[in-house]
Tab-separated table of C-alpha atoms and ligand atoms in Angstrom:
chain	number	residue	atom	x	y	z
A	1	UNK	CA	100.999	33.523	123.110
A	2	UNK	CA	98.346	33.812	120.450
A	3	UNK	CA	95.029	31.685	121.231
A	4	UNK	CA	94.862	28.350	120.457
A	5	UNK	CA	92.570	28.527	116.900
A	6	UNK	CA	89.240	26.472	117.387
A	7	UNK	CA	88.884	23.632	116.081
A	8	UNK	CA	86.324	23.267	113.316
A	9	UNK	CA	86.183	19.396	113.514
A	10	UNK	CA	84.931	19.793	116.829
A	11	UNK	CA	81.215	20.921	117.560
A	12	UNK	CA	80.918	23.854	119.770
A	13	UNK	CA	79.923	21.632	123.894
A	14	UNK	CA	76.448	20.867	124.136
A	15	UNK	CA	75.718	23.601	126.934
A	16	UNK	CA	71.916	24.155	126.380
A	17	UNK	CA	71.146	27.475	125.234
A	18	UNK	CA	69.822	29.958	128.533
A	19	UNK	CA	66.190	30.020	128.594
A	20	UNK	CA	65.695	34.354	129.019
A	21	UNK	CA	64.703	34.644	132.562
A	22	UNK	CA	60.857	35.267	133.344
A	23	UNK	CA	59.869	38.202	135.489
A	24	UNK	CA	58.142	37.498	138.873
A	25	UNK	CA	54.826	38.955	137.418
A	26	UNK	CA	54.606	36.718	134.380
A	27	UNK	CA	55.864	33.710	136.776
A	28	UNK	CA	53.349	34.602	139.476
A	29	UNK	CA	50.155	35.404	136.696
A	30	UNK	CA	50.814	31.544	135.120
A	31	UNK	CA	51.360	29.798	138.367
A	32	UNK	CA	48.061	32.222	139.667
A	33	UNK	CA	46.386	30.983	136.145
A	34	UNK	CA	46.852	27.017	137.558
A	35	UNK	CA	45.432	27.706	140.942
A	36	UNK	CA	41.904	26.284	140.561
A	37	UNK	CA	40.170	26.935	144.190
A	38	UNK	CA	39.628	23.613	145.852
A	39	UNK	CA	35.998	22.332	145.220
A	40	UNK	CA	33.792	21.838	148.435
A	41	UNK	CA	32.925	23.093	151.663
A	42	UNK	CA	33.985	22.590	155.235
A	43	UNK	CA	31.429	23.665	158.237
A	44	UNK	CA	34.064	24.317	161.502
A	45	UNK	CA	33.228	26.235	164.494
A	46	UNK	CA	34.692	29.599	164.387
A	47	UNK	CA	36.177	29.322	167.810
A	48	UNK	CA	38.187	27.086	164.734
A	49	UNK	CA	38.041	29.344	162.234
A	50	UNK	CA	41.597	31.527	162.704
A	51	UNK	CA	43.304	31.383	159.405
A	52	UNK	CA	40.874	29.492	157.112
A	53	UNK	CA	39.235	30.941	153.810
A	54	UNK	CA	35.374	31.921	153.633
A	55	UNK	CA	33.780	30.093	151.554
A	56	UNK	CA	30.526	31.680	151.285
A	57	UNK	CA	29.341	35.295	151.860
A	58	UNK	CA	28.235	35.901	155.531
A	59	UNK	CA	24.946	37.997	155.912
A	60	UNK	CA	23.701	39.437	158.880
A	61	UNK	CA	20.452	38.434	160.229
A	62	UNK	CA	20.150	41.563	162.318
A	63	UNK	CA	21.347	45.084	163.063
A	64	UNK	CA	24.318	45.156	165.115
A	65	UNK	CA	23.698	46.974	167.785
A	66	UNK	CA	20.324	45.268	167.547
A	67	UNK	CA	19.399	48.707	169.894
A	68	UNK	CA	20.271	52.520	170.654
A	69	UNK	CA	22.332	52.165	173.891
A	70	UNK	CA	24.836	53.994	176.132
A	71	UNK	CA	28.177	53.882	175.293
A	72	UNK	CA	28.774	54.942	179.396
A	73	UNK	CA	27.863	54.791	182.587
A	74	UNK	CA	25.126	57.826	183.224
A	75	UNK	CA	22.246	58.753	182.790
A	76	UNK	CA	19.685	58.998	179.773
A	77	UNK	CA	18.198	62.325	179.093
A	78	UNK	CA	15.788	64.443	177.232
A	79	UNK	CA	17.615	67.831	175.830
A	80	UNK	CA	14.547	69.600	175.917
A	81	UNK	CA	14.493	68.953	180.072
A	82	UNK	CA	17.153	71.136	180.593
A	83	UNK	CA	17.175	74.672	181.063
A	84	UNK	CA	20.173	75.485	183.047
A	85	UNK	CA	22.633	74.257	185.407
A	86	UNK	CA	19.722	74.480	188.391
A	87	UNK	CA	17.469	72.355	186.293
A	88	UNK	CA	17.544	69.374	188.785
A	89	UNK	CA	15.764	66.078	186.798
A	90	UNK	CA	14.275	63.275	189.138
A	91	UNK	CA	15.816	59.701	188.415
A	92	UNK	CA	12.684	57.189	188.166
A	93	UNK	CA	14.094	54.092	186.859
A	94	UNK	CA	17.406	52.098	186.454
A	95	UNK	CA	18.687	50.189	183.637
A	96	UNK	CA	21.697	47.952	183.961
A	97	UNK	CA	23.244	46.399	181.026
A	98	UNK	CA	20.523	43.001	179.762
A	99	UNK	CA	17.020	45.005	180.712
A	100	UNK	CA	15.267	47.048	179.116
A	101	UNK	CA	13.663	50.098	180.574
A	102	UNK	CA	10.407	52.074	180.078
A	103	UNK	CA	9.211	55.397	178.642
A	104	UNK	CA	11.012	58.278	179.975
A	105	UNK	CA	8.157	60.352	182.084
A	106	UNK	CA	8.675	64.281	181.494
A	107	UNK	CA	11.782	65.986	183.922
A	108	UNK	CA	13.219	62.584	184.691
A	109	UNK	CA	16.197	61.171	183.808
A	110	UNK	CA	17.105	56.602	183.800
A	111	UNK	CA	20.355	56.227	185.566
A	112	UNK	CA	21.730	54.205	182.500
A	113	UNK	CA	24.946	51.790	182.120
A	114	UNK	CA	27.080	50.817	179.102
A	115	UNK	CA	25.545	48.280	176.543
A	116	UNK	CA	21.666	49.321	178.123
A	117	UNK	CA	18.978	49.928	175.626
A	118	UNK	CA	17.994	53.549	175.836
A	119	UNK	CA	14.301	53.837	176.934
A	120	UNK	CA	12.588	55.716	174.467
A	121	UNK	CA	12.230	59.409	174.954
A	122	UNK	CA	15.562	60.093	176.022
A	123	UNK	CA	17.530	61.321	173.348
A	124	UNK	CA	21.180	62.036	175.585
A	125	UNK	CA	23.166	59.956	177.800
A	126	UNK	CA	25.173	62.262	180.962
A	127	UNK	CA	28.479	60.850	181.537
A	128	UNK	CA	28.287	60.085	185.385
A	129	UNK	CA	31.354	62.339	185.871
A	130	UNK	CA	28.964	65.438	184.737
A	131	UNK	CA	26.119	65.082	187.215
A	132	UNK	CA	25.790	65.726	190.600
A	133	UNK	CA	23.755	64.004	192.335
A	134	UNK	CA	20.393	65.752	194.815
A	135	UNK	CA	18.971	64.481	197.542
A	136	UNK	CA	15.757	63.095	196.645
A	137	UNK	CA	13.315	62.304	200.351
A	138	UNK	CA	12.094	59.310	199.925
A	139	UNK	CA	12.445	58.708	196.724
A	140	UNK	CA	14.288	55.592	195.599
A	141	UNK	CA	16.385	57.129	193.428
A	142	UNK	CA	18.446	60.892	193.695
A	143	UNK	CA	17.848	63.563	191.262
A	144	UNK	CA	20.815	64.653	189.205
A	145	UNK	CA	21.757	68.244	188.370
A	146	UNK	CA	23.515	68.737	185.052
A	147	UNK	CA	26.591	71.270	184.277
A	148	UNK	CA	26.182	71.964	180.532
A	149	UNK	CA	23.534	71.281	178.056
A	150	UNK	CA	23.823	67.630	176.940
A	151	UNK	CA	23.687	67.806	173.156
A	152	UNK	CA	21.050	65.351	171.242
A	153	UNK	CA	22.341	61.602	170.399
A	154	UNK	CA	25.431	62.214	172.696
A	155	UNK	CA	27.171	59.259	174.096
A	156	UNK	CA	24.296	57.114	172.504
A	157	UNK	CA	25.521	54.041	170.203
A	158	UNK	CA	22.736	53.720	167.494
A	159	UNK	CA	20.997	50.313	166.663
A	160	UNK	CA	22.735	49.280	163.587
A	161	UNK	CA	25.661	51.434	163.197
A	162	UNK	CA	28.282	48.575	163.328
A	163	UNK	CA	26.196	46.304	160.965
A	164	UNK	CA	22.690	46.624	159.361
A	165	UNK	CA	20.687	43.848	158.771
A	166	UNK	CA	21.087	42.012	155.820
A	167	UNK	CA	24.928	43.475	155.071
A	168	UNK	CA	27.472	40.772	153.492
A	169	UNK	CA	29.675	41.101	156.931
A	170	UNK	CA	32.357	38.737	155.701
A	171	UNK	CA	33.171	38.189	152.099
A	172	UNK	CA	33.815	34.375	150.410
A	173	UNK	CA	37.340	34.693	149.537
A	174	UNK	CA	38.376	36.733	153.203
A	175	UNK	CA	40.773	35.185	155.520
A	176	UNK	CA	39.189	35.074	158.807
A	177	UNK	CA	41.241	37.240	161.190
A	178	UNK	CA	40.726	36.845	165.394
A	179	UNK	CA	38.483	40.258	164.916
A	180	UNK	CA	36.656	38.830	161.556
A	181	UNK	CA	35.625	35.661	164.312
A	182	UNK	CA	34.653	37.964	166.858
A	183	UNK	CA	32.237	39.537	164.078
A	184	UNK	CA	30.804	37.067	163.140
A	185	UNK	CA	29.413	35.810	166.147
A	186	UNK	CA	28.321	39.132	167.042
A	187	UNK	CA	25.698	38.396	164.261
A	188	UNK	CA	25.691	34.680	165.837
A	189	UNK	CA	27.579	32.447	163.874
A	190	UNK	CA	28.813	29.288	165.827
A	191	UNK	CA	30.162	27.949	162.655
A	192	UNK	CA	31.536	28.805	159.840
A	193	UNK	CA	31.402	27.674	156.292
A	194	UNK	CA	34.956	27.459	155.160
A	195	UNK	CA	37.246	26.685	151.710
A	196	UNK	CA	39.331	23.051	152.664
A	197	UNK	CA	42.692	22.976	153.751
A	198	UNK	CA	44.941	22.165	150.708
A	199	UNK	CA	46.544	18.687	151.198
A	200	UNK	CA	50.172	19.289	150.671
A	201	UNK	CA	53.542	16.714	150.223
A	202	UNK	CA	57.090	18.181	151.534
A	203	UNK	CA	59.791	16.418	150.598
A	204	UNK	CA	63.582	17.606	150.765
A	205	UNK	CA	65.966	15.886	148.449
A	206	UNK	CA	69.847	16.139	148.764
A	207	UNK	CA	72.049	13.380	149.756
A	208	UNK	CA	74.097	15.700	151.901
A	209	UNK	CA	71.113	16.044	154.412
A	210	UNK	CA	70.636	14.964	157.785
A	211	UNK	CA	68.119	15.655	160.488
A	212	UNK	CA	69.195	17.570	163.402
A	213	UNK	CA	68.863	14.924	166.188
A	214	UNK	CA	69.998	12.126	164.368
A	215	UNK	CA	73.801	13.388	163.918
A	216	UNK	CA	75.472	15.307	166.623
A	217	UNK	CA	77.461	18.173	165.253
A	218	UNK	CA	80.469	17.190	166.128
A	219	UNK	CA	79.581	13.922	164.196
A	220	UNK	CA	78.722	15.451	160.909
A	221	UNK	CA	80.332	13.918	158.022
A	222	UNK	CA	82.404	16.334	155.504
A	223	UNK	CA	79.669	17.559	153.323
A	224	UNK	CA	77.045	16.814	155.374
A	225	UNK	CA	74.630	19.898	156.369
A	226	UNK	CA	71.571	20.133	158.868
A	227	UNK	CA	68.179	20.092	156.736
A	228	UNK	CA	67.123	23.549	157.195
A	229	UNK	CA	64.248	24.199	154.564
A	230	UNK	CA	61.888	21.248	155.681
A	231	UNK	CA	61.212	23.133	158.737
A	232	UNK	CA	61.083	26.229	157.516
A	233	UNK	CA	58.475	25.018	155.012
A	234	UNK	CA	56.611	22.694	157.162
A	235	UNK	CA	56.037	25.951	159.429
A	236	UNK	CA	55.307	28.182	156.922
A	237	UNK	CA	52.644	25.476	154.935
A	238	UNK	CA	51.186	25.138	158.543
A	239	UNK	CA	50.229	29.011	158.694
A	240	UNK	CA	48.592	29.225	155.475
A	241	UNK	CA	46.248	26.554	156.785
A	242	UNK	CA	47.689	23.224	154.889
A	243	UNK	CA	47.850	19.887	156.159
A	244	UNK	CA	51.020	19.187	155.391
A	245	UNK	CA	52.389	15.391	155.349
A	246	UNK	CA	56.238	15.417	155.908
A	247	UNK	CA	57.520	12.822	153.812
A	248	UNK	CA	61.134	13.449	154.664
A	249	UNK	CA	64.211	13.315	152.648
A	250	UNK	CA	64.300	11.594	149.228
A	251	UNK	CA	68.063	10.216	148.349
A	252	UNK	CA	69.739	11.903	144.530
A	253	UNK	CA	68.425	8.912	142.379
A	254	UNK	CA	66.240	9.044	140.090
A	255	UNK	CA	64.006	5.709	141.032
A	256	UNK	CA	63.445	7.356	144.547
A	257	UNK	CA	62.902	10.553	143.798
A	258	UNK	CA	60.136	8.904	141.318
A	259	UNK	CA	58.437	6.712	143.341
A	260	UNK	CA	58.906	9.780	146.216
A	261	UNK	CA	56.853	11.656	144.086
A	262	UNK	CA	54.325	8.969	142.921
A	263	UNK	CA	53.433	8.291	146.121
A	264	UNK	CA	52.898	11.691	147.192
A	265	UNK	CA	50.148	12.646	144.328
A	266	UNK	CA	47.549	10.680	145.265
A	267	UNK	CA	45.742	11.986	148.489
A	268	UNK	CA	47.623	15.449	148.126
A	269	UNK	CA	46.684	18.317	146.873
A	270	UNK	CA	50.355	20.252	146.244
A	271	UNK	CA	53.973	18.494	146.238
A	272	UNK	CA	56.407	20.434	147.637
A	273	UNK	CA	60.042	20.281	147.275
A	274	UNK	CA	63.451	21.840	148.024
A	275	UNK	CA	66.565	21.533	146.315
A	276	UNK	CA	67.076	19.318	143.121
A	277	UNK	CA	65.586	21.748	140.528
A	278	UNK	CA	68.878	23.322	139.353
A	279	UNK	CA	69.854	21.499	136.010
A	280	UNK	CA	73.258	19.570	137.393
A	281	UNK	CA	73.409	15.478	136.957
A	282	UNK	CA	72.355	15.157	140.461
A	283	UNK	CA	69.301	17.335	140.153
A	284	UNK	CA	66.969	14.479	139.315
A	285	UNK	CA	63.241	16.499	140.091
A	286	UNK	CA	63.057	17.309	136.621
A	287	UNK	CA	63.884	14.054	134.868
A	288	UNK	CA	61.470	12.652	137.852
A	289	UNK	CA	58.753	14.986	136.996
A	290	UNK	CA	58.786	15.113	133.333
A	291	UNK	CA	58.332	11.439	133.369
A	292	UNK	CA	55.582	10.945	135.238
A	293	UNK	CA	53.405	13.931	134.600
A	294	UNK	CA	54.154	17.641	133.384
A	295	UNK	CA	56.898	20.030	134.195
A	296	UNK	CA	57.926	23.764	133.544
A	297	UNK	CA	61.384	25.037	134.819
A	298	UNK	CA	61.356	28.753	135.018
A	299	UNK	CA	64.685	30.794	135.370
A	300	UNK	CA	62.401	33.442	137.297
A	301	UNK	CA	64.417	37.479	137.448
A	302	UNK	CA	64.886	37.390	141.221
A	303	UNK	CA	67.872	37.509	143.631
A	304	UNK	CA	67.652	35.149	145.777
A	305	UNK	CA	65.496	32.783	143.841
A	306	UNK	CA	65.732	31.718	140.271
A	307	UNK	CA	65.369	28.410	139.515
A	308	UNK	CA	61.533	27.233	140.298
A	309	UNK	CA	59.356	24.569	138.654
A	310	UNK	CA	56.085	23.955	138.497
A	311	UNK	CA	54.148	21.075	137.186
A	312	UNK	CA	51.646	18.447	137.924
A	313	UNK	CA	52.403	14.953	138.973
A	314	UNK	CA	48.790	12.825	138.203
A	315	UNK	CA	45.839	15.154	139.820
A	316	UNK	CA	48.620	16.990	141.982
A	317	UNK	CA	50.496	20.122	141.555
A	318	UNK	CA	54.067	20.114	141.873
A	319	UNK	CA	56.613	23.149	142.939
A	320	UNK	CA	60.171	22.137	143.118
A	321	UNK	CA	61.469	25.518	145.041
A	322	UNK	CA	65.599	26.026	144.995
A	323	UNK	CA	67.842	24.110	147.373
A	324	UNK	CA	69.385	27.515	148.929
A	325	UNK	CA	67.884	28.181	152.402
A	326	UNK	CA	67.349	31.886	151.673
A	327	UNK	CA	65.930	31.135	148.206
A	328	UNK	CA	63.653	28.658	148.988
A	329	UNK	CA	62.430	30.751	151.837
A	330	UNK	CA	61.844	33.986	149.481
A	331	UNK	CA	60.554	32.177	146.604
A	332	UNK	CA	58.058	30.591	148.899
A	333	UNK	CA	56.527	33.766	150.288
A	334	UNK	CA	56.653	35.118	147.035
A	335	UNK	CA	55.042	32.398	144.635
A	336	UNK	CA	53.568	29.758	146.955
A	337	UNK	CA	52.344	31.638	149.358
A	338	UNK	CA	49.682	33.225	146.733
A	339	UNK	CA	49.660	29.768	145.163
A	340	UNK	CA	48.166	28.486	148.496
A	341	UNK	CA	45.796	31.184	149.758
A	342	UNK	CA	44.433	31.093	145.838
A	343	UNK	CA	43.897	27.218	145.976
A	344	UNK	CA	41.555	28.400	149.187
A	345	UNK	CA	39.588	30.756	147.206
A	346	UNK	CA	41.699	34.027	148.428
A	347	UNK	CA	41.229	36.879	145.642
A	348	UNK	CA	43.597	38.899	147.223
A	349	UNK	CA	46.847	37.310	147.273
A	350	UNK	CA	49.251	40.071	146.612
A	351	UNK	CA	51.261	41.065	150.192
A	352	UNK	CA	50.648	44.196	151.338
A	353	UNK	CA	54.058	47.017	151.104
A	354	UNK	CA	55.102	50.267	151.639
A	355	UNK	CA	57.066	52.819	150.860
A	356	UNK	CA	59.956	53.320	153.410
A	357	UNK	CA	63.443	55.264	153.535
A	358	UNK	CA	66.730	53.330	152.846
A	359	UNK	CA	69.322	53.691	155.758
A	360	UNK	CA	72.374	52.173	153.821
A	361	UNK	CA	73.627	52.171	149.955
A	362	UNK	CA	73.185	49.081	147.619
A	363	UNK	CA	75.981	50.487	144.961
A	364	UNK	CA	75.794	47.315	142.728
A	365	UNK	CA	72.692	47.167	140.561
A	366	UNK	CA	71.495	43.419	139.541
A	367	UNK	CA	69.881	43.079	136.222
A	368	UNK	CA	67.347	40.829	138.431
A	369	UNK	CA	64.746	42.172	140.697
A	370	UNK	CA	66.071	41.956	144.416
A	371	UNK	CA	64.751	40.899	147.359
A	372	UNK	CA	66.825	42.620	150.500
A	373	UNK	CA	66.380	41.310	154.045
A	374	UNK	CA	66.124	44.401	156.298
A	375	UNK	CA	65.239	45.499	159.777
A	376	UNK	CA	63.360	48.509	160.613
A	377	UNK	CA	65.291	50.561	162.557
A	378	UNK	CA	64.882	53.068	165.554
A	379	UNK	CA	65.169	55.865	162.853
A	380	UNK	CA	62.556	54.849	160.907
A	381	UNK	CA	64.307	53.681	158.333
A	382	UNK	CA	64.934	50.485	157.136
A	383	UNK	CA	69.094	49.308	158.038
A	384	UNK	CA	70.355	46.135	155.699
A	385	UNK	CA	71.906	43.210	156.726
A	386	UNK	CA	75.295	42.701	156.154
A	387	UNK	CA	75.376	39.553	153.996
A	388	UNK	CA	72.852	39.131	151.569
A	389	UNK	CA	73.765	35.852	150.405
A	390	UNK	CA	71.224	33.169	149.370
A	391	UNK	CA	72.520	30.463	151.985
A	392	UNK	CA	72.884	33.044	154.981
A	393	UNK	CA	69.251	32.153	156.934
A	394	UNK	CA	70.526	34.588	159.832
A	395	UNK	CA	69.380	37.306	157.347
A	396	UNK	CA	66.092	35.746	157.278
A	397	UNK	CA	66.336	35.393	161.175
A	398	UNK	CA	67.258	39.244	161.504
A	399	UNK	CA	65.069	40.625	159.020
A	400	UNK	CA	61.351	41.753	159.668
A	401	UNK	CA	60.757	42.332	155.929
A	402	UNK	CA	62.362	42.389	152.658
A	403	UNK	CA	62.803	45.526	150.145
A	404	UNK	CA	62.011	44.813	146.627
A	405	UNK	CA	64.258	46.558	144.538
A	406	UNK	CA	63.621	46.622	141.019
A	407	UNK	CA	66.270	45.483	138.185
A	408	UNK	CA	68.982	47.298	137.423
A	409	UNK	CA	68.549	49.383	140.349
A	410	UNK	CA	71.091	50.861	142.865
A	411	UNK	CA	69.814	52.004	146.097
A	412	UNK	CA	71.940	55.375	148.116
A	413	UNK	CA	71.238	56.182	151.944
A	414	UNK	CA	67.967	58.462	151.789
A	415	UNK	CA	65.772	56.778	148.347
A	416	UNK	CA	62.494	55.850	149.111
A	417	UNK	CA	62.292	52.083	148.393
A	418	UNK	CA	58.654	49.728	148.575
A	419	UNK	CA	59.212	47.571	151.858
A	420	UNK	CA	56.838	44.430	152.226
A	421	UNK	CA	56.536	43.885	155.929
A	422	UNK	CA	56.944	39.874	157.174
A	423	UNK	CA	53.507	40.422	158.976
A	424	UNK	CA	52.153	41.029	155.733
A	425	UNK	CA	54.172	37.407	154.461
A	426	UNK	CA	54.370	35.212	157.013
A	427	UNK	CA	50.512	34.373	158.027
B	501	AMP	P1	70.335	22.234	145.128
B	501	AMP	O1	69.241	23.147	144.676
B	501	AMP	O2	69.853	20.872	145.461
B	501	AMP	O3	71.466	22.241	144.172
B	501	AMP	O4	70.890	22.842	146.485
B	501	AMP	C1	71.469	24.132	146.525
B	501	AMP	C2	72.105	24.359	147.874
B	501	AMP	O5	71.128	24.331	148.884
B	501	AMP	C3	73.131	23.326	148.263
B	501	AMP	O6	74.177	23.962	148.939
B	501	AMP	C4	72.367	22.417	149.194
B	501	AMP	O7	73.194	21.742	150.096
B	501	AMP	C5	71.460	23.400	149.893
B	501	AMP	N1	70.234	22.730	150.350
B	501	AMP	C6	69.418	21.965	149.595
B	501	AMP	N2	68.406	21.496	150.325
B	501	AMP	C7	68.567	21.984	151.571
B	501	AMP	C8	67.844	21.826	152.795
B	501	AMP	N3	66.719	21.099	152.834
B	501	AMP	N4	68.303	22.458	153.890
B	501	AMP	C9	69.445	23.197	153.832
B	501	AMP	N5	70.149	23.384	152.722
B	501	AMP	C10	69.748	22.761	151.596
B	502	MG	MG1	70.717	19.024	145.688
C-alpha cells in the first residue's frame, strides 16, 4: 500500500521547531556570566569556618615559625665543636618546648626538644638516637659523645619557612579547607572574614510525589513515586554552604506553582527546582516563570541532563533542573554547583579530573557529551555500571565519579578517558 498523500489543506502540526542543543561550556560560561558574588561580609569564628568562602585576603602578621627550632628531640650543636667521634661536648642547659634558652658557651651542647627555640650559636640539632650519653661528676647535666659529624642547619626548622611575615596566607575567593583553618590560626586568626551563605528555595513539583514517611510502600498509589531529588538536593545545597529553606512539593497547576515561586523570591537568594521544566502540558515552571519574571530553557548537549532553565523570578535567580533523579543529580554538580561556589566569590569553580584507563567498552557513541557513573576499581581502572539510565540513582549510589566522554565518542577497554572524582564534586 502506497502512502496516504498529505494533505495540502491541512497545515503541517504545530510541533515547535528544536532549539539546537547548547554545549555545557556555552551553558556553564552564561549561567557563570549571571553569578554576581553576593555583596557583604560575614565575621564567623574559624572553629566555624569549614566550607565557607574568604572574603578578604588573609596576611600574616608574623613569620611562621616565628623562631629556628628543633624539629626533634636532641641536642643543639655547634659543627665546629666536633672533631671526632671522642669529641665528648658538656650539656649546660635544657630547653623544653615554650622557653627559650641562652647563648651556647664553647664545647657545650643544650639538650633540646621539638618546637624549642634554638639558642643562638648552635647551628645543628643531634637526634637523641645518635648520642651517647658521658658521665658528667657533678655536673647537672651528662656530656654527650657524637658518632658522625652533624652537618650545619640539620634537623633545625627555620623561623619563617612555613610563612613569612606579611605573605597573603589565604586568598579571597579560597574555600577554607580543615588544614586552610588550622593555618590560619597558626598566624592567629580567631575569626574569619567570610562571603554569606547564599539563601536558597527547593521546591519539587510533580503530582506523582509523596514523602517517604507519609505513605507506606505497600500503600503507594499506581503512579505514585518516593520524592527522591529533594533530598538529594537539600544535601548537596547544604555542602556548598547554603541555607536552604525546603519549601516542599508544589502540585502541576499553574496558580501554585506561581504563587510557589512568588513566595520563594523574596528573602532568597536562588530558587531551586526539580522536575517540571520539560515542555509537556503538565510542565507548568516555564509558563510560571515567564510570567512573573525572566526565563531561558536550554536543551544543554549532555546525557543525562538536557533540559535546564535558568531565569530570575523578582531579585532571585531561578534554576529549574530536570525531573530524572540521575539528571537532576548530574546537572547539579555540573552547573549549580559552580553557580553556587561563584555566588560566594569562588574563582575557581571548575572540578578537578583526571585522566584514567577505561575497564569496559561504551560501543554506542551519543552525539551529546556523556556523563558515565563509574567505580574505581582494584585494577586501577575505572569499571562502569551496568545501567546508565537517567532514573537509575543506584548508579549514582555505586559510582565514586563520573567519566566525561566527549560527543560522538565510543569508548573500548584500555582508552584513556578524563575521570572527575566525586571528592572533587560533592563538597
Ligand atoms: P519531569 O521533569 O517533571 O517530567 O519528570 C521526569 C521524571 O522524573 C518523571 O519520571 C518524574 O516522576 C521523575 N521525578 C520528578 N521529580 C522527581 C523527584 N523529586 N523525585 C524523584 N523522581 C522525580
Ligand atoms: Mg513532572
Amino acid at each position: 500500500m502506497s502512502p496516504a498523500p498529505a494533505n495540502p489543506s491541512i497545515p503541517a502540526t504545530a510541533s515547535p521547531a528544536r532549539a539546537p542543543l547548547k554545549p555545557l561550556d556555552v551553558a556553564l560560561a552564561e549561567l557563570l556570566a549571571c553569578a554576581t558574588p553576593l555583596p557583604g561580609v560575614e565575621r564567623v569564628s574559624t572553629f566555624e569556618a569549614d566550607g565557607r568562602v574568604l572574603a578578604q585576603d588573609l596576611v600574616s602578621g608574623l613569620d611562621v615559625p616565628a623562631h629556628d627550632n628543633s624539629s626533634m628531640d636532641g641536642y643543639a650543636v655547634r659543627c665546629a665543636d666536633w672533631s671526632g667521634a671522642q669529641t665528648v661536648l658538656q650539656v649546660h642547659q635544657r630547653i623544653p618546648a615554650g622557653s627559650s634558652g641562652q647563648e651556647l658557651a664553647p664545647a657545650s651542647a643544650a639538650r633540646i626538644f621539638t618546637g624549642a627555640p634554638i639558642p643562638s650559636g648552635a647551628d645543628a640539632v643531634v637526634m637523641q638516637e645518635d648520642c651517647d650519653t658521658v658521665a658528667a661528676g657533678d655536673q647537672p647535666y651528662p656530656g654527650i659523645r657524637i658518632q658522625a659529624p652533624p652537618k650545619p642547619g640539620q634537623w633545625i626548622r627555620r623561623r619563617g619557612e612555613d610563612v613569612a611575615s606579611g605573605a597573603v596566607v589565604l586568598q579571597r575567593g579560597e574555600r577554607l579547607s580543615p588544614a586552610s583553618l588550622g593555618l590560619a590560626a597558626s598566624i592567629g586568626f580567631s575569626q574569619l572574614p567570610v562571603a554569606p551563605r547564599p539563601r536558597v528555595a527547593l521546591l519539587s513539583t510533580g503530582d506523582e510525589l509523596v514523602m517517604p514517611g507519609d505513605v507506606a510502600p505497600a500503600d503507594m498509589k499506581p503512579g505514585a513515586i518516593y520524592n527522591s531529588n529533594r533530598f538529594f538536593l537539600k544535601a548537596l545545597l547544604q555542602r556548598l554552604g547554603c541555607q536552604v529553606t525546603d519549601l516542599g512539593i508544589v502540585p502541576d497547576r499553574l496558580d501554585a506553582t506561581m504563587a510557589a515561586l512568588q513566595g520563594a523570591s523574596q528573602q532568597h537568594d536562588l530558587i531551586l527546582t526539580s522536575g517540571g521544566v520539560s515542555v509537556g502540558e503538565e510542565d507548568h515552571i516555564k509558563p510560571a516563570v515567564q510570567a512573573l519574571g525572566e526565563l531561558n530553557l536550554w536543551q544543554i548537549a549532555i546525557k543525562p541532563g538536557k533540559p535546564f532553565a535558568y531565569g530570575q523570578v523578582g531579585a532571585a535567580h531561578f534554576i529549574g533542573l530536570p525531573g530524572n533523579p540521575v539528571s537532576s543529580f548530574v546537572t547539579f554538580l555540573l552547573l549549580v554547583r559552580p553557580f553556587l561556589l561563584r555566588l560566594q566569590g569562588v574563582t575557581d569553580v571548575a572540578p578537578e579530573s583526571m585522566a584514567a584507563t577505561a575497564h569496559f567498552d561504551w560501543p554506542r557513541a551519543d552525539k551529546r557529551r556523556e556523563f558515565l557513573r563509574v567505580q574505581r576499581d582494584a585494577a586501577g581502572g575505572l569499571a562502569l555500571f551496568c545501567n546508565q539510565s537517567s532514573g537509575v540513582l543506584t548508579s549514582a549510589v555505586w559510582a565514586d565519579g563520573l567519566v566525561d566522554n566527549p560527543p560522538g565518542q565510543t569508548i573500548a577497554h584500555g582508552d584513556t578517558v578524563q575521570f572527575i572524582p566525586f571528592s572533587a564534586l560533592l563538597s
